[in-house]
Coordinates of C-alpha atoms in Angstrom, one line a residue:
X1 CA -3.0 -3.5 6.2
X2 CA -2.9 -7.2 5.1
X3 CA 0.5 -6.4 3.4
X4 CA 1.9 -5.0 6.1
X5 CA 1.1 -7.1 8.5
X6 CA 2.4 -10.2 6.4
X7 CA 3.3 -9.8 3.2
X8 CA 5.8 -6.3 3.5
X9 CA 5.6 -5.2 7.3
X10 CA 8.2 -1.8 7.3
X11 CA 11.1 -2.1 9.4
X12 CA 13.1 0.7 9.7
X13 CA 16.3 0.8 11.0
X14 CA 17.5 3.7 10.8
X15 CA 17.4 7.0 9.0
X16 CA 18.6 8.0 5.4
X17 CA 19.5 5.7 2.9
X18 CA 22.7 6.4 2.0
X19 CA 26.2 6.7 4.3
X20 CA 27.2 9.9 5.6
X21 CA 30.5 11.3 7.0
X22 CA 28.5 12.8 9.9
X23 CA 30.0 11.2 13.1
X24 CA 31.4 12.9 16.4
X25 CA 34.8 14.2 15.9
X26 CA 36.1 12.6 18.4
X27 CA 35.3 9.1 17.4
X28 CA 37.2 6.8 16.0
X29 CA 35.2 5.9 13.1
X30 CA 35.5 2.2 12.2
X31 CA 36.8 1.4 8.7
X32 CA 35.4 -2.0 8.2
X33 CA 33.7 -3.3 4.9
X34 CA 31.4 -5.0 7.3
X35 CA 28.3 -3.0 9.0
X36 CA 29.7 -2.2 12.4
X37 CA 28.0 -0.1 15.5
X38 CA 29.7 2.2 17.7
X39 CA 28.8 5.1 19.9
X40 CA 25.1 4.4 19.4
X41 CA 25.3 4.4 15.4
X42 CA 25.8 2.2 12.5
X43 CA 29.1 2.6 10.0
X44 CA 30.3 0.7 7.0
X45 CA 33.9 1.7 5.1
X46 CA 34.1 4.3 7.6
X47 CA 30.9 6.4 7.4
X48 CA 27.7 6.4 9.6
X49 CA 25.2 4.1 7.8
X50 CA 21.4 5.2 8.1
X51 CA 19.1 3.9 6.3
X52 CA 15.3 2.4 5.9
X53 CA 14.9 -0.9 5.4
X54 CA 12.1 -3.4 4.6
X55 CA 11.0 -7.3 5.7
X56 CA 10.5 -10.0 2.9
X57 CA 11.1 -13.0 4.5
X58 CA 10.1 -15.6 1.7
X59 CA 12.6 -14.3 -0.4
X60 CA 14.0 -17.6 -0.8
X61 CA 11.0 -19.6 -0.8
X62 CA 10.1 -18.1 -4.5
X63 CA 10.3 -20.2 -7.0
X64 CA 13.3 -19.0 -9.4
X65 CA 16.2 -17.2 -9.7
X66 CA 14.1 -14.6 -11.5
X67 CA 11.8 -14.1 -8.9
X68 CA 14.0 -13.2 -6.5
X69 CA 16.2 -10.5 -8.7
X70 CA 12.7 -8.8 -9.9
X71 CA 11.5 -8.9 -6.3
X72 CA 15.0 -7.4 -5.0
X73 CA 15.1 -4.9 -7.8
X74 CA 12.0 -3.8 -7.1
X75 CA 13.0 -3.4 -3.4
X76 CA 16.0 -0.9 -4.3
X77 CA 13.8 0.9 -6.5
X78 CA 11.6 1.7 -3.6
X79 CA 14.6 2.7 -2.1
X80 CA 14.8 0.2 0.5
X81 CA 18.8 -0.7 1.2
X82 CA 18.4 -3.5 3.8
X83 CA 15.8 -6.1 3.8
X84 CA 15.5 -8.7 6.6
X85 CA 14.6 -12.5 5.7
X86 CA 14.4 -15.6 7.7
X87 CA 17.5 -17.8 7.4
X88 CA 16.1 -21.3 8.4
X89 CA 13.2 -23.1 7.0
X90 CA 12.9 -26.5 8.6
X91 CA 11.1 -29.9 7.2
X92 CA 9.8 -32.2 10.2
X93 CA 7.9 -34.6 11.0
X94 CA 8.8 -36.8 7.7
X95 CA 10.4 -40.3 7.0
X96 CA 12.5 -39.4 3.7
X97 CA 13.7 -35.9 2.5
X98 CA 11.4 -33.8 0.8
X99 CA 11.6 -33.6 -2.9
X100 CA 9.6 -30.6 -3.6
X101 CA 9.8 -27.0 -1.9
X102 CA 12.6 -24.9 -0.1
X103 CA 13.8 -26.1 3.0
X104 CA 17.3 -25.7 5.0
X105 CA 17.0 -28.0 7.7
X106 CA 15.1 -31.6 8.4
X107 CA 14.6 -32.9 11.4
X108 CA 13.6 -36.6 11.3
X109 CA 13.5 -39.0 13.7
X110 CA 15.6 -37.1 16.0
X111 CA 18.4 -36.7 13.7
X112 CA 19.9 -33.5 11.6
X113 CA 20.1 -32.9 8.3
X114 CA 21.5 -29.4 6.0
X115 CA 20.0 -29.7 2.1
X116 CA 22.9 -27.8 0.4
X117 CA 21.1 -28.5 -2.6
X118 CA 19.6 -26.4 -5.4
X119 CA 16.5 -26.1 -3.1
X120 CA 18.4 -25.5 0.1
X121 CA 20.9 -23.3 1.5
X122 CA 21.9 -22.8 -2.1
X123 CA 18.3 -20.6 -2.5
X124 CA 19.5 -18.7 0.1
X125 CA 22.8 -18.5 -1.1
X126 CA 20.9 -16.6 -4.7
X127 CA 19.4 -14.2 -2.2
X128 CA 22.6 -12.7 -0.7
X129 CA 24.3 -12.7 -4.1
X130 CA 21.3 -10.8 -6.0
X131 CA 20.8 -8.7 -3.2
X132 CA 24.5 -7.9 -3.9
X133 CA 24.2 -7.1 -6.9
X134 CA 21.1 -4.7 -6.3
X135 CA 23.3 -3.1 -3.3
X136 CA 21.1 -4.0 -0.6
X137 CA 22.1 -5.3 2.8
X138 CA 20.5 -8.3 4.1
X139 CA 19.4 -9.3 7.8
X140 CA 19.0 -12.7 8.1
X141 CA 17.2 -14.6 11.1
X142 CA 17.9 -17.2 12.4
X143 CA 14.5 -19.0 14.1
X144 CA 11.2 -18.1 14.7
X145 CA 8.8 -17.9 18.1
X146 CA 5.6 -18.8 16.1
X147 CA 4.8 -22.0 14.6
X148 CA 1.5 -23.1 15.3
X149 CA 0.3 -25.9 13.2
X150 CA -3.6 -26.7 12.7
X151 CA -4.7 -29.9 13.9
X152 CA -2.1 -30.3 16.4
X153 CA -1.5 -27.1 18.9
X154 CA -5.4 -25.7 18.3
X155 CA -8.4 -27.1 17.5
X156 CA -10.3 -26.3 14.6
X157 CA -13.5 -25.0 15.0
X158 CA -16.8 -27.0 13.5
X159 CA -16.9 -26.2 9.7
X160 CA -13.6 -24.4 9.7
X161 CA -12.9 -23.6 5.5
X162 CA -9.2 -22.9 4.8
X163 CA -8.3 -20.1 2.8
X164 CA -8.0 -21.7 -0.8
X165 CA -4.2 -21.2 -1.0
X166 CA -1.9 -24.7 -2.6
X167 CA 1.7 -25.4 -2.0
X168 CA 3.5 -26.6 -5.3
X169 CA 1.8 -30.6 -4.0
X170 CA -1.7 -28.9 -4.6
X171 CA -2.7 -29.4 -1.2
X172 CA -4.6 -26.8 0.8
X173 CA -2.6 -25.0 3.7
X174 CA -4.8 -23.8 6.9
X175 CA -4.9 -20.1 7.5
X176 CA -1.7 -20.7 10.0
X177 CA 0.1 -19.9 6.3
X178 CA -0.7 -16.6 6.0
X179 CA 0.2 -15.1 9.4
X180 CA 2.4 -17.3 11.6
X181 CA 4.6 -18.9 9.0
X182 CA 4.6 -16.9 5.5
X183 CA 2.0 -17.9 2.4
X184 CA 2.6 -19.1 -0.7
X185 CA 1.3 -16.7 -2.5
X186 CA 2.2 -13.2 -2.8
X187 CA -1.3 -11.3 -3.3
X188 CA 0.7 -8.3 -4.3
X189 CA 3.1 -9.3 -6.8
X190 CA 1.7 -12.9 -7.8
X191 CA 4.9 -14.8 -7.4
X192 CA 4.5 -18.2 -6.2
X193 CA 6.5 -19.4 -3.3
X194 CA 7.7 -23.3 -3.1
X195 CA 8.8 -25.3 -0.1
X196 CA 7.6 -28.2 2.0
X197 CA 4.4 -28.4 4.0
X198 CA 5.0 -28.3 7.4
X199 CA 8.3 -26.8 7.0
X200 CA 9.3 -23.2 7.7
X201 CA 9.4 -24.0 11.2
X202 CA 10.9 -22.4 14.1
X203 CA 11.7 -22.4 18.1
X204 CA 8.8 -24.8 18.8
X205 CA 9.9 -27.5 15.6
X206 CA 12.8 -28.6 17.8
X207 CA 10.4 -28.7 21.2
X208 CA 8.2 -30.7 18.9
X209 CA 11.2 -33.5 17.4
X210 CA 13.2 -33.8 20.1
X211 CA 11.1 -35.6 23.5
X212 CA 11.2 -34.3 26.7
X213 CA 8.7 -32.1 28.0
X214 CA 6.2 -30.0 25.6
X215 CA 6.8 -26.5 26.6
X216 CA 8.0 -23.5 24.4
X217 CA 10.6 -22.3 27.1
X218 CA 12.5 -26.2 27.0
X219 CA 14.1 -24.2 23.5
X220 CA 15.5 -21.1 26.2
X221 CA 16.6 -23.7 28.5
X222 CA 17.5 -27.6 27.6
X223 CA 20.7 -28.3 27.1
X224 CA 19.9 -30.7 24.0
X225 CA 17.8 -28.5 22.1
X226 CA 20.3 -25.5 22.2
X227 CA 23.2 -27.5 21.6
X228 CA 21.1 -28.6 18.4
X229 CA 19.8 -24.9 17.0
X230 CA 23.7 -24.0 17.7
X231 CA 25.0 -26.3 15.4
X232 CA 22.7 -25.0 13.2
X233 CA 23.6 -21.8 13.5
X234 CA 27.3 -22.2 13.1
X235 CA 26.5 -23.8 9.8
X236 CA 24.4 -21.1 8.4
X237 CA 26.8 -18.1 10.4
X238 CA 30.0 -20.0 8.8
X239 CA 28.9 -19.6 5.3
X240 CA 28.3 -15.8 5.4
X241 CA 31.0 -14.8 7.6
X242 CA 32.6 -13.1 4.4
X243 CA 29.7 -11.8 2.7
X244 CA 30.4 -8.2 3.3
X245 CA 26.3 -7.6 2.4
X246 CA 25.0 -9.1 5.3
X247 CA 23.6 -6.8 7.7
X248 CA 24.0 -8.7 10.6
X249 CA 22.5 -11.8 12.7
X250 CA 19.0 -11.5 14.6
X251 CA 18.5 -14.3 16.8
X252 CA 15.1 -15.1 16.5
X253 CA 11.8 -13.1 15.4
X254 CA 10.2 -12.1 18.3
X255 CA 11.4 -14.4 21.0
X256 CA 9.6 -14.8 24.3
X257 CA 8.2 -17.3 26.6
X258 CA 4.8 -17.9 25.0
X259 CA 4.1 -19.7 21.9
X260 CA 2.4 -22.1 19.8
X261 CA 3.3 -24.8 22.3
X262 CA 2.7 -23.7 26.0
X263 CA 5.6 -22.4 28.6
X264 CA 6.2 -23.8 31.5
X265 CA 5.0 -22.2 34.6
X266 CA 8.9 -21.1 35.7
X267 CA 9.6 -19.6 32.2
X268 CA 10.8 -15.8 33.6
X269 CA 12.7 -13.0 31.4
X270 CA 16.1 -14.4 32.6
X271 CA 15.8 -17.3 31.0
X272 CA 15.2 -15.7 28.0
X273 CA 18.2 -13.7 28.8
X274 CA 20.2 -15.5 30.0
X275 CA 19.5 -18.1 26.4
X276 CA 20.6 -14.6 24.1
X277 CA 23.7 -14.3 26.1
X278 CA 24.7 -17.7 24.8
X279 CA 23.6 -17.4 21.3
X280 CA 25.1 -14.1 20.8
X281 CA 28.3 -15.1 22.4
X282 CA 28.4 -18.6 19.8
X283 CA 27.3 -16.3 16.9
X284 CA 29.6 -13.9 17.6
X285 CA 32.6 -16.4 17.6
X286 CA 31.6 -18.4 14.8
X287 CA 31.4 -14.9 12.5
X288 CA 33.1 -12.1 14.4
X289 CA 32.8 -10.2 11.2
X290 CA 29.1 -9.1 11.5
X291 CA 27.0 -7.9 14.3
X292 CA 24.4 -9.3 16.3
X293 CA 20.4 -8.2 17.8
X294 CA 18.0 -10.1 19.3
X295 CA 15.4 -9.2 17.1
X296 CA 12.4 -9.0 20.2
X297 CA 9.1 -7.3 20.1
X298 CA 10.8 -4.8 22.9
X299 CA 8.8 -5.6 25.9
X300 CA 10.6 -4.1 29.5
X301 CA 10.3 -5.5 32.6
X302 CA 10.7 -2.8 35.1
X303 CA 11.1 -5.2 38.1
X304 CA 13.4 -7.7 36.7
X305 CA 16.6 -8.5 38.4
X306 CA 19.0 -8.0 35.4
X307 CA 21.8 -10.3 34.4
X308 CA 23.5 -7.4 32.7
X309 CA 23.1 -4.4 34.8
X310 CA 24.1 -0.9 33.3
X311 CA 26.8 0.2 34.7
X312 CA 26.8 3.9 35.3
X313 CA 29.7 5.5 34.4
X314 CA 29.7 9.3 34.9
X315 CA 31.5 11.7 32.4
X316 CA 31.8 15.7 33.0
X317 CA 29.5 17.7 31.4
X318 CA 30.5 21.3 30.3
X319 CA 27.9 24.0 31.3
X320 CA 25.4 24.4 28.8
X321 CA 26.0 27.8 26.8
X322 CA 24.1 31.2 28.0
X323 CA 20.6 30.8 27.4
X324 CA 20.2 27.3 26.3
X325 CA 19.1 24.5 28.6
X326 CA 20.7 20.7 29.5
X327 CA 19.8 18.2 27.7
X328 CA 18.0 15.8 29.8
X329 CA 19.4 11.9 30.3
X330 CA 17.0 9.4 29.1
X331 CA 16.5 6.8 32.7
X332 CA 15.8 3.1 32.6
X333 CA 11.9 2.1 33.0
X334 CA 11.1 1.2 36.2
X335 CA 7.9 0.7 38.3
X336 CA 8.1 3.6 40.3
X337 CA 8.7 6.0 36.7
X338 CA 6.1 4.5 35.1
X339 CA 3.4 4.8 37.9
X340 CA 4.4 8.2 38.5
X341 CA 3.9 8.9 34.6
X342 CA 0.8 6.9 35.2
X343 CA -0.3 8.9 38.2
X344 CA 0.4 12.4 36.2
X345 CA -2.1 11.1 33.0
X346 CA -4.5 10.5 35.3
X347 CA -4.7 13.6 36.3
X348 CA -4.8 15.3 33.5
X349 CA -7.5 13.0 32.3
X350 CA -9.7 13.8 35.2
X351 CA -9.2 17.3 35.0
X352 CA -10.0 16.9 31.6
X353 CA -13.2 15.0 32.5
X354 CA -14.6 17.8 35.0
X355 CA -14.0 20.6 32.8
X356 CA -16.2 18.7 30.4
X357 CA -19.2 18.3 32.6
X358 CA -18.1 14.3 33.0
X359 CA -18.1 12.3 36.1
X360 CA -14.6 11.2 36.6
X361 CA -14.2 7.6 36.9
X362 CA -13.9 7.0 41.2
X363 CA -15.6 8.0 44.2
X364 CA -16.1 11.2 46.2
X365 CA -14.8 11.2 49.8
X366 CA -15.4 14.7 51.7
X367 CA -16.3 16.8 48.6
X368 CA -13.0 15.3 46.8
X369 CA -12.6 12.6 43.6
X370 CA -10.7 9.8 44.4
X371 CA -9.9 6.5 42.5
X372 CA -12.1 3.5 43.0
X373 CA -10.3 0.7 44.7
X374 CA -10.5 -1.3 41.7
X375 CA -9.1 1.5 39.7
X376 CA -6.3 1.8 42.0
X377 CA -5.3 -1.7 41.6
X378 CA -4.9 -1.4 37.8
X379 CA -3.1 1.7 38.5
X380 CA -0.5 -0.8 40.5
X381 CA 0.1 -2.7 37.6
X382 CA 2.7 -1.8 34.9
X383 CA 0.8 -3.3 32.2
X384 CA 2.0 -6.3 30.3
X385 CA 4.3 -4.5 27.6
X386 CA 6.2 -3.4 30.8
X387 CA 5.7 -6.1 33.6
X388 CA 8.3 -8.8 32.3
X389 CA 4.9 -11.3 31.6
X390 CA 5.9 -12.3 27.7
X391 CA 9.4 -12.9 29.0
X392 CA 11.4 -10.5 27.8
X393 CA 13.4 -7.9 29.3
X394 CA 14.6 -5.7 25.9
X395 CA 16.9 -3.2 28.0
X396 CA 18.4 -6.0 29.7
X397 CA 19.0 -8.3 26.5
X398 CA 20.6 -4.8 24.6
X399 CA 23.3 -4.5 27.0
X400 CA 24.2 -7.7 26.6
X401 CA 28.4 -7.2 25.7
X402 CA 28.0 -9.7 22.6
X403 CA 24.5 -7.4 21.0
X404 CA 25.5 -4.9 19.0
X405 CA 22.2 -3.6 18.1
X406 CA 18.3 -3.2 20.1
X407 CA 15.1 -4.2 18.2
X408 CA 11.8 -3.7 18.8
X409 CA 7.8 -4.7 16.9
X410 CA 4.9 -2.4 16.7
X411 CA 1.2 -4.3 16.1
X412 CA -1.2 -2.0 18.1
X413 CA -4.4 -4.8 16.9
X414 CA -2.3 -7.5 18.7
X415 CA -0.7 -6.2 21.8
X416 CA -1.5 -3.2 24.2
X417 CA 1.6 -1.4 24.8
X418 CA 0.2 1.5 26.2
X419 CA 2.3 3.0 29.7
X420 CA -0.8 5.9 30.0
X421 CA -4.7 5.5 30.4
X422 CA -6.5 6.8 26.7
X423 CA -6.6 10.6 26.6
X424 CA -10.7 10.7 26.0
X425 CA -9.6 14.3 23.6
X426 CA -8.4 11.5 21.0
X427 CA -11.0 9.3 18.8
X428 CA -9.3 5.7 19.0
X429 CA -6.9 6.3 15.7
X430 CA -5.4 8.8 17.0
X431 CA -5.0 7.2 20.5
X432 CA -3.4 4.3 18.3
X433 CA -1.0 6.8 16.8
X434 CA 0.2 8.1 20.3
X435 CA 0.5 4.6 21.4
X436 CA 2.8 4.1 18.7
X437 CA 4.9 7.3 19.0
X438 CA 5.1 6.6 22.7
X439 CA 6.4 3.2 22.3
X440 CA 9.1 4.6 19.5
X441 CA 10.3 7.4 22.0
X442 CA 10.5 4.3 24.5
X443 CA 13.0 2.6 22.4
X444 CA 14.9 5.8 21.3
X445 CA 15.6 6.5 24.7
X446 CA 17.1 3.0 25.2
X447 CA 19.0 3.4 22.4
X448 CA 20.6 6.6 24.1
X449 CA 20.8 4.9 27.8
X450 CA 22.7 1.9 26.5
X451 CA 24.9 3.6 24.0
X452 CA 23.7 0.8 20.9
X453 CA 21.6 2.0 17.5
X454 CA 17.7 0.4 17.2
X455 CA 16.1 -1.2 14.8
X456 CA 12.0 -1.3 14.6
X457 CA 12.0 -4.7 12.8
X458 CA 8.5 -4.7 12.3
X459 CA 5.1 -2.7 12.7
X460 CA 1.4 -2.8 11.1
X461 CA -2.4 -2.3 11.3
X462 CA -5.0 -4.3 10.1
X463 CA -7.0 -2.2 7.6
X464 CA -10.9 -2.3 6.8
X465 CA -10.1 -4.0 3.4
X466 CA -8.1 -6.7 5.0
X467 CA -9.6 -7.5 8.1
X468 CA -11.2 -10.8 6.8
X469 CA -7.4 -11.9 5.9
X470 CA -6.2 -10.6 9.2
X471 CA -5.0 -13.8 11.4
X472 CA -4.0 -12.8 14.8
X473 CA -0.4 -14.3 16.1
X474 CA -0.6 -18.1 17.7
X475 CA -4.3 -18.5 15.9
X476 CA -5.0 -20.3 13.1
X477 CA -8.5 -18.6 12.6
X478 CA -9.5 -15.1 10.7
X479 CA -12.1 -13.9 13.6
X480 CA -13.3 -11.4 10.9
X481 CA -12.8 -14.0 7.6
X482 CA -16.5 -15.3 6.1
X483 CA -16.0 -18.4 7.7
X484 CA -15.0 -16.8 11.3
X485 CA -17.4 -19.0 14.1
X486 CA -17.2 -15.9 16.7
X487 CA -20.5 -14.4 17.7
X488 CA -19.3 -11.1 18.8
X489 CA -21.6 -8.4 17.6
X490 CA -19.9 -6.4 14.8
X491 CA -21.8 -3.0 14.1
X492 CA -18.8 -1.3 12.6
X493 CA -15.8 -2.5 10.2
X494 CA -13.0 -3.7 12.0
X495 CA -9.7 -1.9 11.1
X496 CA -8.4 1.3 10.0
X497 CA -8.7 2.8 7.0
X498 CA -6.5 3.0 4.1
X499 CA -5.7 6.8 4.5
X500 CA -5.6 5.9 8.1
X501 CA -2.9 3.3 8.0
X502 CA -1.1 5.7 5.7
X503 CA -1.0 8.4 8.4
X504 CA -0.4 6.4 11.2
X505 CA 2.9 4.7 9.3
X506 CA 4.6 8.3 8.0
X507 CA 3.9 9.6 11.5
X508 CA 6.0 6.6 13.1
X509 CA 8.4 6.7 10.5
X510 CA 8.5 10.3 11.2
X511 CA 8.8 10.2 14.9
X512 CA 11.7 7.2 14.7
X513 CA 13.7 9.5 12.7
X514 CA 13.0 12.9 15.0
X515 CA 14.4 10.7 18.0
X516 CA 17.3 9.5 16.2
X517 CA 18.4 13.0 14.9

């Protein structure tokens, strides 16, 4: 779905939407006005805080006051009590400050710059106070992974025709708009967003403005540019540290090592690590009033050294009652557990295949089926949601002391985070689905390991109907838009269905919640 992919993408955070006194009776429940975590859950004013929550992150990039209270009432009304929104929005790459649009931060000529003004942080400032007043919770983040810009970090292809969408200049944005930054135009509710071209920006707008080497990673790891995005951040933390509304800080959406500007060849998950230890710890000191997440897509990396190890810490169990059975301990992923669950689908698949008269996929030796040696490569790898290759390690970045909370993405059409081979019994939506629920019981399990609530900050499919808006991450090109350039040989809409998307969301929503009970 086009909206969910971009304009509304569902995060939800946790269960109900209202506070409950259900807690252990043996905690000590926190009594803050502040949203707080302990023991694996969320409390506010002394009661566990569940909730569902949704994404609108160009709340203050609409043009008035107006906007944003009819676009936050109709958020409550949906019953939505926490909605996450970006917290930066940086102009570059200009000589003089902008006079039109929204933006925060400028960076110019390798200086910067806060706009406090009407059309600055004071935009932002009309967000947290209407959302307030509507008695929704607000996650703000901080910076962004993404930020390609056409022209300069792709190539457009021969004939390339932007989607006819103006900023309030008049000028024609590139596709980039709709998927890797935010558009200025909200298809769904026609509200017209303002702020500077080439603004929004993110990670890769201070790799861009500041020298030094051109690689995505120089944000996780030079001194100059984190020293720069800090300062930022205390200013922005500062302001809300009494603003007993806001949910909490996420670091970044979906940090990791690739980007719109390349990494460098030595950019591992530690860095990345090692860079939200740092953060969290400034954050944390700046505003020790409100928690802090990371806010990745919730890759593992089942061989990575850790910088913060889990330290097990074993507490007696009392005997299960007559009859009834212990409750299993959720284990960290590793290699080793995830080839053995590997090894296990495998062969149920094949057993699978021979009962249904199909040859399985290998070679017989002696009478018996065994796995093609190209086969059992693959089978050797953990697969890139688990093998540390985007950077990020999520279970070792949630037990960092200074995150209070895990997050995690779900976008089956742009990565494969699959840990089992496709179970040939399910037509490809339904293999989608179990990808999904799979991923979720991932997460929940990490949740339970590491003592910390989860958030699912994000998750979508592209639908039939909006496949031709549908702009992958890092791209700046629809490959199914009227004006797409790729040959491949379509013989079948790409995308689910309506109903289908439908499904495939309450069954995720349902599943998050099943795990979290």
């Amino acid at each position: 779905m086009f909206s969910a992919l971009w304009l509304l993408c569902l995060a939800v955070l946790a269960v109900s939407a209202t506070p409950t006194k259900t807690v252990k009776r043996w905690t000590t429940v926190p009594d803050s006005p502040f949203v707080t975590t302990q023991d694996g859950q969320f409390f506010v004013n002394g009661s566990a805080f569940k909730f569902i929550g949704t994404n609108a992150y160009w709340l203050s990039a609409l043009n008035t006051e107006k906007d944003i209270d009819d676009t936050l009432a109709a958020i409550r009304a949906s019953n939505f009590t926490v909605v996450r929104t970006w917290a930066f929005n940086v102009a570059s790459d200009v000589d003089t400050v902008p006079e039109n649009g929204t933006w925060f931060q400028l960076i110019s000529n390798g200086t910067l710059s806060i706009n406090n003004g009407t059309n600055g942080l004071q935009k932002l400032d009309k967000v947290i106070e209407l959302a307030q007043k509507h008695g929704i919770y607000v996650l703000l983040s901080l910076t962004n992974n993404w930020n390609p810009t056409s022209g300069v970090d792709q190539t457009l292809p021969p004939g390339f025709n932007p989607i006819q969408v103006r900023d309030t200049s008049g000028s024609t944005l590139p596709r980039n708009a709709l998927s890797n930054a935010y558009g200025l135009h909200d298809f769904a509710t026609q509200c017209i967003f303002s702020f500077k071209t080439e603004s929004i920006g993110g990670m890769d707008t201070y790799v861009r403005n500041f020298g030094g080497p051109q690689e995505h990673d120089q944000f996780y790891t030079n001194q100059t540019l984190i020293a720069a995005f800090m300062d930022y951040t205390t200013q922005i933390a500062s302001r809300y540290v009494n603003r007993t509304n806001v949910f909490g800080w996420e670091l970044a959406n979906d940090p990791r090592c690739n980007s719109s500007i390349p990494s460098s060849s030595g950019c591992v998950a530690q860095n990345v690590t090692r860079w939200h230890s740092i953060l969290a710890k400034h954050v944390a000191t700046v505003d020790p009033n409100h928690i802090v997440s990371s806010g990745n897509q919730g890759f593992f990396c089942t061989d990575c050294m850790k910088l913060f190890p889990r330290v097990v810490q074993p507490a007696p169990q009392p005997s299960p009652a007559p009859g009834s059975q212990r409750r299993s301990v959720p284990q960290p992923q590793s290699k080793a557990k995830l080839l053995k669950e590997r090894k296990a689908a495998w062969k149920k698949e094949r057993e699978r295949q021979k009962r249904a008269g199909v040859q399985p996929d290998g070679v017989k030796i002696r009478g018996r089926w065994t796995a093609s040696q190209t086969k059992r490569q693959s089978d050797l790898s953990a697969g890139t949601a688990f093998d540390g290759s985007h950077g990020v390690d999520s279970e070792d970045i949630i037990n960092i002391p200074e995150i209070g909370f895990g997050s995690f993405q779900l976008f089956p059409d742009q990565f494969d985070y699959s840990q089992t081979p496709p179970d040939s019994n399910l037509p490809a939506f339904n293999q989608t689905v179990q990808t999904g629920l799979d991923w979720i019981k991932l997460h929940a399990d990490a949740a339970k390991l590491f003592n910390k609530p989860v958030s699912l900050t994000g998750f979508g499919l592209v639908t039939q109907s909006n496949a031709p808006f549908f702009v992958p991450f890092n791209t700046t090109v629809a490959p199914f838009g009227p004006d797409s350039t790729s040959t491949t040989n379509v013989t079948q809409p790409y995308g689910v269905t309506d109903d289908q998307r439908d499904d495939a969301y309450r069954q995720w929503i349902q599943g998050f919640i099943s795990h979290l009970l």
